[in-house]
mmCIF file of C-alpha atoms and ligand atoms in Angstrom:
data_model
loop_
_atom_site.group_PDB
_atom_site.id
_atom_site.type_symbol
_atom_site.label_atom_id
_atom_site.label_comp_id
_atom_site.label_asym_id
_atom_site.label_seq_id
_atom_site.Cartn_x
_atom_site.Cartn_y
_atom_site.Cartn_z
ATOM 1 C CA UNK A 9 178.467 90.598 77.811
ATOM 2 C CA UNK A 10 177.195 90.210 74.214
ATOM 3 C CA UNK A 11 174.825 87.917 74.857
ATOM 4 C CA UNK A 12 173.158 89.645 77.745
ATOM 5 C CA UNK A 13 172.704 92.463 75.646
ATOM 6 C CA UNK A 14 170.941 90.447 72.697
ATOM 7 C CA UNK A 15 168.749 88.942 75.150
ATOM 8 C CA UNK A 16 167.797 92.590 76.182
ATOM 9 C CA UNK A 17 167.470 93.957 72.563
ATOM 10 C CA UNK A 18 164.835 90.487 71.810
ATOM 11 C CA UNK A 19 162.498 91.538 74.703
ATOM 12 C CA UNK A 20 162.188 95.019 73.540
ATOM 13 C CA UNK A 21 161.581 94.211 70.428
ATOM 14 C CA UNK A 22 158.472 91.721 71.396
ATOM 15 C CA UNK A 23 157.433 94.391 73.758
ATOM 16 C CA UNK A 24 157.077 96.596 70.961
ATOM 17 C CA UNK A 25 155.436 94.587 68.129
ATOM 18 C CA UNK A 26 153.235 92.329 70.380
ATOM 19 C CA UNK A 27 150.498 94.166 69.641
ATOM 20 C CA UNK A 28 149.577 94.687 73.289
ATOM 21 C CA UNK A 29 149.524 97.369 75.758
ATOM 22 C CA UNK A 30 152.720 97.455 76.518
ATOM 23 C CA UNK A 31 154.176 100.439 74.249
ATOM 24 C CA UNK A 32 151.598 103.172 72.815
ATOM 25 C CA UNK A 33 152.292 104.397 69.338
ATOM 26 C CA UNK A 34 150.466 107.042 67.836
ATOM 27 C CA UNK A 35 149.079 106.875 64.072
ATOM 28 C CA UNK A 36 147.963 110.527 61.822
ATOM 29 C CA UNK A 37 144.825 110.489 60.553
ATOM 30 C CA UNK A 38 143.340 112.798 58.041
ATOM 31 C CA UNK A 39 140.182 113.167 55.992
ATOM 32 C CA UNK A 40 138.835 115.659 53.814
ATOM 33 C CA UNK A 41 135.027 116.195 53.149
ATOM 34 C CA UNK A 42 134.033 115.236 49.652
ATOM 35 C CA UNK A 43 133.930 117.793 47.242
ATOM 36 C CA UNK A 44 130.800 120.247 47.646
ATOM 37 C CA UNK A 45 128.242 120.098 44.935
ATOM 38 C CA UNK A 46 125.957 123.625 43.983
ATOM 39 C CA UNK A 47 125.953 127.136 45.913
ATOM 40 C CA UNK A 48 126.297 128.023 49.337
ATOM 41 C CA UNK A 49 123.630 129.087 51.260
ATOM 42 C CA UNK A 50 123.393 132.537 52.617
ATOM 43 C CA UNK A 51 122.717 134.202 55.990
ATOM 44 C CA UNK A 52 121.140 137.456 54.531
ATOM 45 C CA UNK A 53 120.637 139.062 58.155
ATOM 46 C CA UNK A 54 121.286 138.613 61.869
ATOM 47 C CA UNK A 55 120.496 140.300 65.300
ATOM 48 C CA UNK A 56 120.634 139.252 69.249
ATOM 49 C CA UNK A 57 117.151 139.758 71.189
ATOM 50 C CA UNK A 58 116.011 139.103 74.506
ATOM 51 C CA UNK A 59 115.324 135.795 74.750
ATOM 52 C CA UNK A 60 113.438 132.449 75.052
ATOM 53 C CA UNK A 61 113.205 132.830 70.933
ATOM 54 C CA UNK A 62 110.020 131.013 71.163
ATOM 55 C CA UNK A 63 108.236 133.400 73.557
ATOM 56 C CA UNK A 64 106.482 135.985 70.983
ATOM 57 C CA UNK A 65 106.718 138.837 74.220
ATOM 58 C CA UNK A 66 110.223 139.325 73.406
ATOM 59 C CA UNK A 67 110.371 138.878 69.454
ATOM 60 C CA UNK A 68 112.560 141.368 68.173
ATOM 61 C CA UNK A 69 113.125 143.036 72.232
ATOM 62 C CA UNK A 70 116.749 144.263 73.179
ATOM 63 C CA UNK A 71 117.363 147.027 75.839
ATOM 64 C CA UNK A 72 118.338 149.730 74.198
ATOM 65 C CA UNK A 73 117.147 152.323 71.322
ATOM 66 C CA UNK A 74 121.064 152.317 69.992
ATOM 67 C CA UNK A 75 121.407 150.533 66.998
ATOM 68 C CA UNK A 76 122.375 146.870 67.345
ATOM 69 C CA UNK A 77 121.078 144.628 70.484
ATOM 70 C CA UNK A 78 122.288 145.769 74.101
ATOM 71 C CA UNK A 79 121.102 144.057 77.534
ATOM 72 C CA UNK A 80 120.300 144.553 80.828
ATOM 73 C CA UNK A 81 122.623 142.725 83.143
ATOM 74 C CA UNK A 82 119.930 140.666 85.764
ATOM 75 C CA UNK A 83 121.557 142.438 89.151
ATOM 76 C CA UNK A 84 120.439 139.562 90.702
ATOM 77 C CA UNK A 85 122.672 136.555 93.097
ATOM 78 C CA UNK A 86 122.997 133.894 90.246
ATOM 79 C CA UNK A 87 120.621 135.071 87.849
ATOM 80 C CA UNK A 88 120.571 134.228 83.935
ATOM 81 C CA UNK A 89 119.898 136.616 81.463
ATOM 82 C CA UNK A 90 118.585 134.287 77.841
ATOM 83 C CA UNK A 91 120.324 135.723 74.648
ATOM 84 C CA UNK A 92 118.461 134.917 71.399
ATOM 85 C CA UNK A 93 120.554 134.637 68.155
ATOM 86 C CA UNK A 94 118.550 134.606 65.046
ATOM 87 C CA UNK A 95 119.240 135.112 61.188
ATOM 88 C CA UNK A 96 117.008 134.966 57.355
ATOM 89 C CA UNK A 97 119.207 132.042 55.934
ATOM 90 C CA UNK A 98 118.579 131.106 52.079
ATOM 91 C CA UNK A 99 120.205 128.362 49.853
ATOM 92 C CA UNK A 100 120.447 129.234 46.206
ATOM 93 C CA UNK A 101 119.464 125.493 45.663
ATOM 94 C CA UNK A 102 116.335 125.396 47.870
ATOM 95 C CA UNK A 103 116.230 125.665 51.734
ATOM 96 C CA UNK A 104 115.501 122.205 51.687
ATOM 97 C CA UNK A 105 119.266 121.644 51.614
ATOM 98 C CA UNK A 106 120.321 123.726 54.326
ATOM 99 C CA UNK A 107 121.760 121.625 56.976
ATOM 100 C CA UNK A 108 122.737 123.666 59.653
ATOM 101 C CA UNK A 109 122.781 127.223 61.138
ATOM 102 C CA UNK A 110 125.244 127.602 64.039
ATOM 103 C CA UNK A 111 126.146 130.184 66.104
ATOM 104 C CA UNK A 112 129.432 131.278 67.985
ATOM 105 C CA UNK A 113 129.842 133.863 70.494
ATOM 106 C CA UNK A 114 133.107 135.618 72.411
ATOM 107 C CA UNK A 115 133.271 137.160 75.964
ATOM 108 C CA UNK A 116 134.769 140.999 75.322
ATOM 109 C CA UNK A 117 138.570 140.848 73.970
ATOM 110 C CA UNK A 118 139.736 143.770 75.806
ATOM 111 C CA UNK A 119 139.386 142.481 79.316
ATOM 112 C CA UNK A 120 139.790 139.610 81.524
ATOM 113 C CA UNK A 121 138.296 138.288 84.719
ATOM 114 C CA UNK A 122 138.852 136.344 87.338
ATOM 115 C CA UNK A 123 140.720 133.979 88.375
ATOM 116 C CA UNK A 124 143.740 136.422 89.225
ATOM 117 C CA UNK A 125 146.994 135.711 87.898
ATOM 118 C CA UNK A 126 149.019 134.059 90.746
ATOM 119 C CA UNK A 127 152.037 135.243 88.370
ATOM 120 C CA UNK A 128 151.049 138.863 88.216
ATOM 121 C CA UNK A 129 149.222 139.288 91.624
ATOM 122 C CA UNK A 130 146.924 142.020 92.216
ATOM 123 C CA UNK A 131 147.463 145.662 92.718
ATOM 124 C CA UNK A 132 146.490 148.041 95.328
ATOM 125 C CA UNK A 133 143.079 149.664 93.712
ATOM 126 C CA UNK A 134 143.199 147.645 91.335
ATOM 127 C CA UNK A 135 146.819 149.146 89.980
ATOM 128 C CA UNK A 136 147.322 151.984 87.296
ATOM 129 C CA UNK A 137 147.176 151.583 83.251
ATOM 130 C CA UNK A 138 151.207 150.420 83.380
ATOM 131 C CA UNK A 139 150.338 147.693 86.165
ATOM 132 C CA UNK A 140 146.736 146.483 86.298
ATOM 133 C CA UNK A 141 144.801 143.782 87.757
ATOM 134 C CA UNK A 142 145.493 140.818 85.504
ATOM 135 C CA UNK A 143 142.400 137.889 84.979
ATOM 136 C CA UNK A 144 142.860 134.503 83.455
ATOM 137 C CA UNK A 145 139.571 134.278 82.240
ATOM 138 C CA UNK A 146 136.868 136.012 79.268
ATOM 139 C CA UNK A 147 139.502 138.022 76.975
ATOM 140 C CA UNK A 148 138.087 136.757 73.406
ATOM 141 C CA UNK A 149 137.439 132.895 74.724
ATOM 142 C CA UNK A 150 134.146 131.387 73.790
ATOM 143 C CA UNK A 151 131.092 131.061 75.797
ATOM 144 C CA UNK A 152 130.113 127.715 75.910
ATOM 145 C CA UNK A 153 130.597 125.606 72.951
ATOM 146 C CA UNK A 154 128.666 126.109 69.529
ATOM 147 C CA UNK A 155 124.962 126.688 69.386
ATOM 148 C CA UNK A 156 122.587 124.954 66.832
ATOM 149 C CA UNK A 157 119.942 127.195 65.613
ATOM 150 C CA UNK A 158 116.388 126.075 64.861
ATOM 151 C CA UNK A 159 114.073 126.676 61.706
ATOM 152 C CA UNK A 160 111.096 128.975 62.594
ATOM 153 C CA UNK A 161 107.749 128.635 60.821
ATOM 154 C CA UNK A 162 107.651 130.519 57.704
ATOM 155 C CA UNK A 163 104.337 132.440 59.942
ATOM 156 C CA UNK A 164 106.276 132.925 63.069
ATOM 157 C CA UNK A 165 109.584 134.123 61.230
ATOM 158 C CA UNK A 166 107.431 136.471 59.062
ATOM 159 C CA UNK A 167 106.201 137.299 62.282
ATOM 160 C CA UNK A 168 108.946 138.101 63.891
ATOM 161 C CA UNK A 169 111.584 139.606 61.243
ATOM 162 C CA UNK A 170 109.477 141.352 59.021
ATOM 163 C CA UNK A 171 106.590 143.136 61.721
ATOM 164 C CA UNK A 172 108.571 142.683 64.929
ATOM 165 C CA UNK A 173 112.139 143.919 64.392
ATOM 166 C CA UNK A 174 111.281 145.679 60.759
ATOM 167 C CA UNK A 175 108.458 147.833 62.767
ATOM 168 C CA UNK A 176 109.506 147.628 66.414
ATOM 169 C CA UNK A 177 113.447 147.568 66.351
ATOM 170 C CA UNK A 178 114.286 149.054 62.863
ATOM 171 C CA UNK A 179 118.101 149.137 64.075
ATOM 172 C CA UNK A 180 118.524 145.954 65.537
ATOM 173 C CA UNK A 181 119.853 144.169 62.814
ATOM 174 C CA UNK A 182 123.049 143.152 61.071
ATOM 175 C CA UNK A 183 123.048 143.065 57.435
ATOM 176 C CA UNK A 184 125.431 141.168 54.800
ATOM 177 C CA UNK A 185 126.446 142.720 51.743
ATOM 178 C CA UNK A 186 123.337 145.292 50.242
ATOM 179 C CA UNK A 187 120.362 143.017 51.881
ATOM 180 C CA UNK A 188 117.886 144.866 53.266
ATOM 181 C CA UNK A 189 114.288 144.651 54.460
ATOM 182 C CA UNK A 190 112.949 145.707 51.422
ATOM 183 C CA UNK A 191 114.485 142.757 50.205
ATOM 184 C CA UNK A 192 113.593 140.030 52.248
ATOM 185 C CA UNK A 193 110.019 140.872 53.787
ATOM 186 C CA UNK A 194 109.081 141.994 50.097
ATOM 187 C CA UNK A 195 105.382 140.217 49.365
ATOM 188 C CA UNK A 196 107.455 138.040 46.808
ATOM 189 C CA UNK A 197 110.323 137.838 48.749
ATOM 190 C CA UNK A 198 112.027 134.778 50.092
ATOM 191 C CA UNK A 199 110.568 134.726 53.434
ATOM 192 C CA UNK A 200 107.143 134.824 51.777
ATOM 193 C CA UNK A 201 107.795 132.419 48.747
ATOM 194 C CA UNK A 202 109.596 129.809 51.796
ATOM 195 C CA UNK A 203 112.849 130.173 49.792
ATOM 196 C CA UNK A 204 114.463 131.679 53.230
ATOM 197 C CA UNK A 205 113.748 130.981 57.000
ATOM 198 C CA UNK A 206 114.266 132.368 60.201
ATOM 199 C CA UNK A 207 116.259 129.947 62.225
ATOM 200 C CA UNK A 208 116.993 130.939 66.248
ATOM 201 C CA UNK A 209 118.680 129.495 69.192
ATOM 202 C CA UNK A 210 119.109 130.732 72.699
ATOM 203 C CA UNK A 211 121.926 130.745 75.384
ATOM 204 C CA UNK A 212 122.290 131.794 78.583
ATOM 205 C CA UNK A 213 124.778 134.084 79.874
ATOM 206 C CA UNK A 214 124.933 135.153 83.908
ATOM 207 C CA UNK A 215 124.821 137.777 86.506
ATOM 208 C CA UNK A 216 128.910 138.023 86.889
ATOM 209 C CA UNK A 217 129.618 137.306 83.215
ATOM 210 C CA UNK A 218 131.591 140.813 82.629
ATOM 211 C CA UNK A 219 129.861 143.605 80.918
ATOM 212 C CA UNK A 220 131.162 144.398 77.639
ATOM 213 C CA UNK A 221 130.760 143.078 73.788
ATOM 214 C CA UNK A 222 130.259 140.002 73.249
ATOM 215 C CA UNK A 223 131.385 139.132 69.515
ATOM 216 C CA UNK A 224 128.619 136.816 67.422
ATOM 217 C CA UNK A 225 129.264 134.534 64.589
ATOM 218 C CA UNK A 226 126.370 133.233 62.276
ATOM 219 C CA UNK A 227 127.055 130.779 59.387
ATOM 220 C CA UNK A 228 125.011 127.624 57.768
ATOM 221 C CA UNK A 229 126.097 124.459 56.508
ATOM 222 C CA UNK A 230 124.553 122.767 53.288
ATOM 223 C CA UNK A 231 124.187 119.176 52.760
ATOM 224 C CA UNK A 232 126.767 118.973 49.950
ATOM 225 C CA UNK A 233 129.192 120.528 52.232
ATOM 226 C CA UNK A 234 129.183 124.317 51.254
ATOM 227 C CA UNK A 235 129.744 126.972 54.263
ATOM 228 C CA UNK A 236 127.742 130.193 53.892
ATOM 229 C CA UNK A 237 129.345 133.762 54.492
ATOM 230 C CA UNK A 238 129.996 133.993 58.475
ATOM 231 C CA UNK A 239 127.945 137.357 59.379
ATOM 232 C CA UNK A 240 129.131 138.836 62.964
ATOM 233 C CA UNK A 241 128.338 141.684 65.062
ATOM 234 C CA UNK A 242 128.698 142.668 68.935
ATOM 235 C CA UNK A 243 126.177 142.847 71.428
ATOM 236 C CA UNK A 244 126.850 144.591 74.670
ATOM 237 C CA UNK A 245 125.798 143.495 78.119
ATOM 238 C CA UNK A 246 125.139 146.621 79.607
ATOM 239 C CA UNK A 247 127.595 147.700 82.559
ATOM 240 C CA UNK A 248 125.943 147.127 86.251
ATOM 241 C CA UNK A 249 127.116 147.740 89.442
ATOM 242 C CA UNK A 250 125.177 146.833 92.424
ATOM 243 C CA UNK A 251 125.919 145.087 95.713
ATOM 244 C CA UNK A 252 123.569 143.608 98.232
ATOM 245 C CA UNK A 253 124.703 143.550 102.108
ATOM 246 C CA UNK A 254 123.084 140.744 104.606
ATOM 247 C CA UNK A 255 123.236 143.150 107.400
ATOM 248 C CA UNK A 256 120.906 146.240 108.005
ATOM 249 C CA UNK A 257 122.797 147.549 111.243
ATOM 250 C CA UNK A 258 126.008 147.266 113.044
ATOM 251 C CA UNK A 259 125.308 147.253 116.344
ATOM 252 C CA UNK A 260 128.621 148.346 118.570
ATOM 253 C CA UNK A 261 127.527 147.220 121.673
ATOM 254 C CA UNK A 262 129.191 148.248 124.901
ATOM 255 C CA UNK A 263 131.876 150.533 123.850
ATOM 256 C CA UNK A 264 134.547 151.701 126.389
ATOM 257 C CA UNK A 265 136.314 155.204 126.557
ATOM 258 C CA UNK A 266 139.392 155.473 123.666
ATOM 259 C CA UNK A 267 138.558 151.426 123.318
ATOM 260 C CA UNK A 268 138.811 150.678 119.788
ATOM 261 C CA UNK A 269 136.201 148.282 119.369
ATOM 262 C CA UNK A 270 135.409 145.973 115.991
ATOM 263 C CA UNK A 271 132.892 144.321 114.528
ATOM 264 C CA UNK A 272 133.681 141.438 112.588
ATOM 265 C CA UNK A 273 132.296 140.376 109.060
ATOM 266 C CA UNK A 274 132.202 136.849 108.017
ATOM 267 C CA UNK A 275 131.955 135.429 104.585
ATOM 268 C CA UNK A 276 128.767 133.526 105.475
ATOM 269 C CA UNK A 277 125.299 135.050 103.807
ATOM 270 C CA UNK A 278 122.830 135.615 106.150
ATOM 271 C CA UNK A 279 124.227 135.861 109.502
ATOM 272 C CA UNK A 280 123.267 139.665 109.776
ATOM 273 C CA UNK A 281 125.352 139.976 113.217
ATOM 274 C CA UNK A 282 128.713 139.397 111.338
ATOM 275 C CA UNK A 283 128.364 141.567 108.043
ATOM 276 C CA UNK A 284 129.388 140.366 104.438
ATOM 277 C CA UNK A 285 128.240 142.085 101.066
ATOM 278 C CA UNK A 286 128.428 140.635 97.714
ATOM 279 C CA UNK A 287 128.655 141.496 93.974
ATOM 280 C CA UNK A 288 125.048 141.261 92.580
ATOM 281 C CA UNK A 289 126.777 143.233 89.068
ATOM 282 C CA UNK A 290 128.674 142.135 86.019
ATOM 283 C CA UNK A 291 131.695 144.970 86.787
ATOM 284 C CA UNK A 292 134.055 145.054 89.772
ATOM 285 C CA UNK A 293 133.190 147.647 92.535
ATOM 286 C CA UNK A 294 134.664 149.576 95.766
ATOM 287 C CA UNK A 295 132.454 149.635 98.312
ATOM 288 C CA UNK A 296 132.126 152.885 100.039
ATOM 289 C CA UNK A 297 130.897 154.499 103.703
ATOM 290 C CA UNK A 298 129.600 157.761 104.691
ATOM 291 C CA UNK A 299 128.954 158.044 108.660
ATOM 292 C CA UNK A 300 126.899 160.763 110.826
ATOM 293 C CA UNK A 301 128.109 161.482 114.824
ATOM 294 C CA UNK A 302 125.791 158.750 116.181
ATOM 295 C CA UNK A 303 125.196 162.087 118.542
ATOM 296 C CA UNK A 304 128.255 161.813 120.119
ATOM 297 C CA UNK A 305 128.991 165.215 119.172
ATOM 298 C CA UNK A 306 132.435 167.733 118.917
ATOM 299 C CA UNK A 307 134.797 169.145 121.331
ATOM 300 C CA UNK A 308 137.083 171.863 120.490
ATOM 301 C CA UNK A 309 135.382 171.338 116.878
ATOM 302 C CA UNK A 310 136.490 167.750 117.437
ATOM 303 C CA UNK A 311 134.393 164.903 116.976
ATOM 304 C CA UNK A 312 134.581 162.767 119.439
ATOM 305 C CA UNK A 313 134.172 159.649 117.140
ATOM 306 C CA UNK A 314 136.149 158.017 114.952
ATOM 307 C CA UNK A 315 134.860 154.912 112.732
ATOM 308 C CA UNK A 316 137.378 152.638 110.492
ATOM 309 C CA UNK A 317 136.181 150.004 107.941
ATOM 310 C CA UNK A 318 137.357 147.239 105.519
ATOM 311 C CA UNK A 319 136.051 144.862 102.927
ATOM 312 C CA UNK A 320 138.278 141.556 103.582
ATOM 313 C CA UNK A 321 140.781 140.850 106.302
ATOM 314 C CA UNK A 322 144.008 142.069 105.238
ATOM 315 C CA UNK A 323 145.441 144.413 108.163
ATOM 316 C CA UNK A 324 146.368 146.771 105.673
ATOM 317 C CA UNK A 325 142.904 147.353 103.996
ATOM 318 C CA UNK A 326 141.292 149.302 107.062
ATOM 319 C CA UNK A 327 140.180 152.683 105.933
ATOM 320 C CA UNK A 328 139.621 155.510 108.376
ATOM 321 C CA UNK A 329 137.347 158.132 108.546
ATOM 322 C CA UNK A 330 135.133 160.902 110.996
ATOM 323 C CA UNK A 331 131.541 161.506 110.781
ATOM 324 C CA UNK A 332 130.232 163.426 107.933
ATOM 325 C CA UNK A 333 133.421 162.681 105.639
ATOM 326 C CA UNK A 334 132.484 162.406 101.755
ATOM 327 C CA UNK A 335 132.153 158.906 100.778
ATOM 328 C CA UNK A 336 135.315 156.804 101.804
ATOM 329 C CA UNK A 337 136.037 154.062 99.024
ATOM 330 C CA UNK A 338 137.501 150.894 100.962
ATOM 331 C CA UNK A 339 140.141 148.454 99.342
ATOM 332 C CA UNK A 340 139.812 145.569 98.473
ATOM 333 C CA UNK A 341 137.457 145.653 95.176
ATOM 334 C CA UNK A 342 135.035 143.243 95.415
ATOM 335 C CA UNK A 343 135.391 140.762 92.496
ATOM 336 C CA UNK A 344 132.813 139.997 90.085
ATOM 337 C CA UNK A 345 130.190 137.178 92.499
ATOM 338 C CA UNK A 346 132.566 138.055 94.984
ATOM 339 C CA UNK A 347 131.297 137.421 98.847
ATOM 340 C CA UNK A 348 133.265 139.422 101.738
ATOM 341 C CA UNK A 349 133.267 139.986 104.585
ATOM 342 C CA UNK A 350 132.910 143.649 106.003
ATOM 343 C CA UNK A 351 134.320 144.775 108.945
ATOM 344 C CA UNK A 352 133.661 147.738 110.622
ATOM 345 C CA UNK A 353 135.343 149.970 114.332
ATOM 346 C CA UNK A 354 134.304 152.590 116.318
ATOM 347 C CA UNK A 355 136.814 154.977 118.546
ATOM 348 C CA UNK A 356 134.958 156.959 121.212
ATOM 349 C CA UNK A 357 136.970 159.699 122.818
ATOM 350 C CA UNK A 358 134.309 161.273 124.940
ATOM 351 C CA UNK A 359 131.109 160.894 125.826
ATOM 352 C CA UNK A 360 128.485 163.798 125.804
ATOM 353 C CA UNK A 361 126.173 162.028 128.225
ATOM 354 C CA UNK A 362 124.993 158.506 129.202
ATOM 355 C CA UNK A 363 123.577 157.415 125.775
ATOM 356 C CA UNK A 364 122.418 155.151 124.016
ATOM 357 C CA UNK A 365 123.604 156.603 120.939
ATOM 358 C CA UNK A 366 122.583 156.070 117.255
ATOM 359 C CA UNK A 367 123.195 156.585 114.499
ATOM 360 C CA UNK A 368 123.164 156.111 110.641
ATOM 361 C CA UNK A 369 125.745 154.738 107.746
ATOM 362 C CA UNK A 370 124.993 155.013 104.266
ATOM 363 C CA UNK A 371 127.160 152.054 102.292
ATOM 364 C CA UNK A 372 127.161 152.856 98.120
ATOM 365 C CA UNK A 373 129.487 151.349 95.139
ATOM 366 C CA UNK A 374 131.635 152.531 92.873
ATOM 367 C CA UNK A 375 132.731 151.065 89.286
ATOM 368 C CA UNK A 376 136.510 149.683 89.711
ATOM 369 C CA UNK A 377 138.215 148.588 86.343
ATOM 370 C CA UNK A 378 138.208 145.209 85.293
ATOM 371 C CA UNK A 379 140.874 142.985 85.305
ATOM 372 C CA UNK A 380 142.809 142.982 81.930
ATOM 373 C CA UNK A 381 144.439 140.560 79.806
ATOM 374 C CA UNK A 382 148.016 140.012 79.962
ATOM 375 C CA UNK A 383 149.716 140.873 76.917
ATOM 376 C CA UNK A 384 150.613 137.463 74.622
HETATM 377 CA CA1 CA B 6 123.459 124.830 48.379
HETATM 378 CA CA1 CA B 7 119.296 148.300 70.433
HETATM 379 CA CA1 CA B 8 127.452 137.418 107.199
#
């Protein structure tokens, strides 16, 4: 029994120190950048505009007169909307030894969106304060990873800061510490003597990326190592809501007397026969029906029609309604890029004559909350 049990302990033991792939072990490393030499530099001034940065049309552009940069979400299927982060970065020692300007930017902390969260499922409309939608996604994460920012030419950043945004924009702009235009875009000033640059970088962020503000980071790197002051600021990406249907009528067909007949959506685009809508916005949305008589007329003051509707397929989710009704608001919400299907019935209890009848819907949207951000 003792021997066996050597014999065992000897082949563990070569399996371990053989060197080969048998066993992983796992080593620390560490290192620490040598020690930094000289001043840091300094990113005097920063600000978000419309972008491609190195299109002169939209130098120093944003989408609204309130102070600080705000922007039109696209409204359009899949659409990008190009961010430009800029910033006047100096370097007590010379701008020759700046090394980097980066940028970092944050979806909105104060909301989430989709995925839902299979652990806290979804509410009827979209729950109440105490219960909400939940989303595993956005709530303070980063936006892609970080963004490199280029050196403009001492004309075009001149250019741009000092006529553009100082003339155009006045408000646009972050400032650090007691900077101010006066400052930089003085004749003898920095920008002027090429003892500061503009540097800028673009991103893109989409259609369903949810509106809100977007936090913004700006800091530079010299070559001896030292980190500037990080400057940040919001921008907002301006609330939308807006749908777009692939189906301009609903056609009933025959429909029999006190027959409850449907029409069936489909989650295919473009098959106008089986209707679907989708979110073209960067917020959730109800979708919601108004309805005339198609003709069809009262008796006894009662109409005889009756219409129900849904967005999805869940039994539950049918809405009903009579013609002329204000605006009925249908569960589900349709997510943010969300495609669904709608589906739509008609009850006839009499008919006035022999038809055909027609008539006229009106379909509109409503804002529904986002999904929030389950507490940590
Ligand atoms: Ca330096
Ligand atoms: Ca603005
Ligand atoms: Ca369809």
């Amino acid at each position: 029994m003792k021997k066996a049990l050597f014999i065992f302990v000897a082949v563990a033991l070569a399996a371990t120190f053989s060197g080969g792939s048998v066993l992983a072990i796992t080593v620390d490393t560490n290192l620490m950048p040598a020690s930094a030499g000289g001043e840091a530099p300094i990113v005097k001034v920063k600000w978000e505009m419309n972008g491609p940065y190195y299109d002169p049309y939209f130098w120093g552009t944003d989408d609204s007169s309130q102070a600080g940069a705000q922007f039109h979400a696209p409204g359009i299927w899949e659409a990008t909307k190009t961010v430009s982060f800029c910033a006047v970065v100096t370097d007590p020692d010379g701008v020759a030894q700046i090394n980097g300007v980066y940028a970092d930017f944050y979806y909105p902390n104060d909301r989430a969106f989709h995925p839902e969260d299979p652990s806290h499922p979804d509410q009827i409309d979209g729950g109440t304060p105490a219960v909400p939608d939940y989303g595993l996604s956005g709530c303070g994460e980063q936006v892609g990873d970080e963004l490199s920012l280029t050196q403009l030419s001492k004309a075009d950043g001149i250019e741009l800061f000092c006529n553009q945004v100082r003339n155009y924009n006045n408000n646009l702009p972050t400032w650090y510490s007691s900077y101010d235009y006066d400052e930089v875009c003085a004749a003898d000033g920095e920008l002027e003597k090429e003892d500061a640059y503009v540097y800028c970088g673009d991103r893109d962020i989409i259609w369903e990326d949810p509106a809100g503000d977007y936090l913004v980071e700006i800091f530079a790197l010299d070559d001896p190592g030292n980190f500037s002051n990080t400057l940040t600021n919001y921008f907002e990406y301006l609330p939308l809501t807006a749908y777009e249907t692939d189906f301009t009528l609903v056609d009933y067909g025959n429909v029999s007397l006190n027959v409850q007949k449907n029409i069936a959506g489909d989650l295919t685009w473009g098959t106008s026969d089986r209707p679907s809508v989708r979110n073209l916005g960067n917020t959730r949305l109800y979708m919601g029906v108004v309805q005339d008589d198609m003709d069809l007329g009262t008796t006894g003051g009662v109409y005889n029609v009756s219409y129900r509707a849904r967005v999805g397929n869940e039994e539950a989710d049918w809405s009903g309604y009579v013609p002329y009704d204000p605006t009925t608001w249908l569960e589900d919400i349709l997510d943010l890029s969300e495609i669904e299907e709608m589906d739509f019935s008609i009850l006839v209890t009499k008919f006035p004559n022999q038809g055909p009848f027609y008539g006229q819907m009106t379909l509109s949207a409503m804002f529904a909350n986002f999904r929030e951000c389950f507490p940590s």
